[in-house]
Coordinates of C-alpha atoms and ligand atoms in Angstrom, one line a residue:
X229 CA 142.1 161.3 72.6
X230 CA 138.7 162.1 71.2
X231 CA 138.0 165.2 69.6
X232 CA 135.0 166.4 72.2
X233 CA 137.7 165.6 75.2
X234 CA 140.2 167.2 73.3
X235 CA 137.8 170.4 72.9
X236 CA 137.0 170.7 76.0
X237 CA 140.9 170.0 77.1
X238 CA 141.3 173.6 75.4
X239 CA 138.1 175.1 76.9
X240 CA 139.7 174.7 80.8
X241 CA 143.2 175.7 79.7
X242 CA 141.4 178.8 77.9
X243 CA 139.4 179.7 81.2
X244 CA 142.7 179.4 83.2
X245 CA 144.2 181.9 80.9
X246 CA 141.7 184.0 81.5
X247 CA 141.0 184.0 85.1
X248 CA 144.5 185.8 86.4
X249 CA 143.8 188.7 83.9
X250 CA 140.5 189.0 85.1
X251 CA 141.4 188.9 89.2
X252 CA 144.3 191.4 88.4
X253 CA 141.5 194.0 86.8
X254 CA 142.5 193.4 83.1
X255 CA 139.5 193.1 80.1
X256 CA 139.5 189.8 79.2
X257 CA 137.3 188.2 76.2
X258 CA 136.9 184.8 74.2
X259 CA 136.1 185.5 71.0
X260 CA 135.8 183.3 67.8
X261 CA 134.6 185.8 65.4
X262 CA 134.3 185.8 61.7
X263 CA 138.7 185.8 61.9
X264 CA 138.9 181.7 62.8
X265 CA 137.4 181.4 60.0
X266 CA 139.4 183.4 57.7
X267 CA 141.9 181.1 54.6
X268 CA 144.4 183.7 55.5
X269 CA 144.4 183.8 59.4
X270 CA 145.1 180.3 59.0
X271 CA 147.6 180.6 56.7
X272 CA 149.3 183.0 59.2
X273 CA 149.2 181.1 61.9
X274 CA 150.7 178.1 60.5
X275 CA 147.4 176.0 60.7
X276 CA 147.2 172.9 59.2
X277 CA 144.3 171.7 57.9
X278 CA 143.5 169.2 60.7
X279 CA 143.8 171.7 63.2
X280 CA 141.3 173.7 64.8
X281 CA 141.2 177.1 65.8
X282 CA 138.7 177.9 68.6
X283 CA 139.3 181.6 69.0
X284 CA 141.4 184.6 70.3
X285 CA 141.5 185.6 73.8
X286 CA 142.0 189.1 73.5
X287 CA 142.8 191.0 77.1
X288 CA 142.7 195.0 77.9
X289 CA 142.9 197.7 80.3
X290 CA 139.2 198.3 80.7
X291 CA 139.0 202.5 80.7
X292 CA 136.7 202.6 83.0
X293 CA 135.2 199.9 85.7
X294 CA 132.8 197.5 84.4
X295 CA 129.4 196.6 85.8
X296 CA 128.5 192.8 86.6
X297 CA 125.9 192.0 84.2
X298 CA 122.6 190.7 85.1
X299 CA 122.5 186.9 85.1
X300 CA 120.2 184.2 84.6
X301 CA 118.6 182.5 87.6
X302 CA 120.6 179.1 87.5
X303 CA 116.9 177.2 88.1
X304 CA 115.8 175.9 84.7
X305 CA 119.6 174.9 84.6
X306 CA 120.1 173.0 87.7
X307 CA 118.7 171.0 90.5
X308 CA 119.5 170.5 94.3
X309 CA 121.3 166.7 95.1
X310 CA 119.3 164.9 96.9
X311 CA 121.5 161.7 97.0
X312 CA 123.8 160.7 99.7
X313 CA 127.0 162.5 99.4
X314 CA 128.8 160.0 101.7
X315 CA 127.8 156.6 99.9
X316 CA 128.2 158.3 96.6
X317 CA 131.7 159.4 97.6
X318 CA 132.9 155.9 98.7
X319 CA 131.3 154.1 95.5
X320 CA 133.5 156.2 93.7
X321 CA 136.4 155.7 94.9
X322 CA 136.0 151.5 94.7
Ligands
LIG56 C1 134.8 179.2 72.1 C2 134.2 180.6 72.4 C3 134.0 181.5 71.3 C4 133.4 182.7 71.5 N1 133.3 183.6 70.5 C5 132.6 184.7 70.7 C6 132.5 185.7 69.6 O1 133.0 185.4 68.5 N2 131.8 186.8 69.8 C7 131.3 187.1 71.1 O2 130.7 188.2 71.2 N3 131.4 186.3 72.1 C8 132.1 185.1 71.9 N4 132.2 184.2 73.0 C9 131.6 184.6 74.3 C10 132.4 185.5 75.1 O3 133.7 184.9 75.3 C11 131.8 185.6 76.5 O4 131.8 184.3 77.1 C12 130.5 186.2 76.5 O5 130.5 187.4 75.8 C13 129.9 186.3 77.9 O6 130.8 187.0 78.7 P1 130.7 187.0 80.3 O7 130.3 185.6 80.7 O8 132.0 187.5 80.8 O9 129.6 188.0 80.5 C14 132.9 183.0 72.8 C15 133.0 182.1 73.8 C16 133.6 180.9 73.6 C17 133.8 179.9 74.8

């Protein structure tokens, strides 16, 4: 399997580590941090030298209730389909 697919194999089993924390009110938090890149985490953790570590998901009791954060407008980072969704759907399922 390719790295990149293999990367983002990781990413989507990370997020769905993370969601049930986060619906049951637990902290929850994806961090990378100057530790992955630590010799002796590594060693630690058994690593071998062809295996990357992409992080610690670290999860809390939050003390107190957190505020959503404002976001970004989506715009600059999406745009409306304008295709047919029915002729698209069939296409791909030839
Ligand atoms: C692979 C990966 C590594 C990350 N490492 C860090 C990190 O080292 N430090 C950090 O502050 N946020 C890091 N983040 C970002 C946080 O996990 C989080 O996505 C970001 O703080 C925004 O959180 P929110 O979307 O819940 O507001 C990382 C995210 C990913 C996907």
């Amino acid at each position: 399997m390719p790295k990149s697919e293999q990367v983002i194999a990781v990413g989507a089993a990370a997020m769905k580590m993370l969601n049930p924390p986060h619906l049951l009110g637990y902290g929850r938090f994806w961090a990378k941090g100057l530790n992955s890149y630590e010799r002796n985490v590594r060693l630690a953790l058994g690593l071998q030298s062809t295996e990357r570590l992409l992080g610690f998901l670290y999860l809390s009791t939050p003390k107190e209730a957190t505020q959503p954060l404002e976001r970004h407008a989506p715009d600059p980072f999406v745009r409306k389909w304008t295709g047919s969704a029915k002729r698209e759907a069939t296409t791909n399922l030839a």
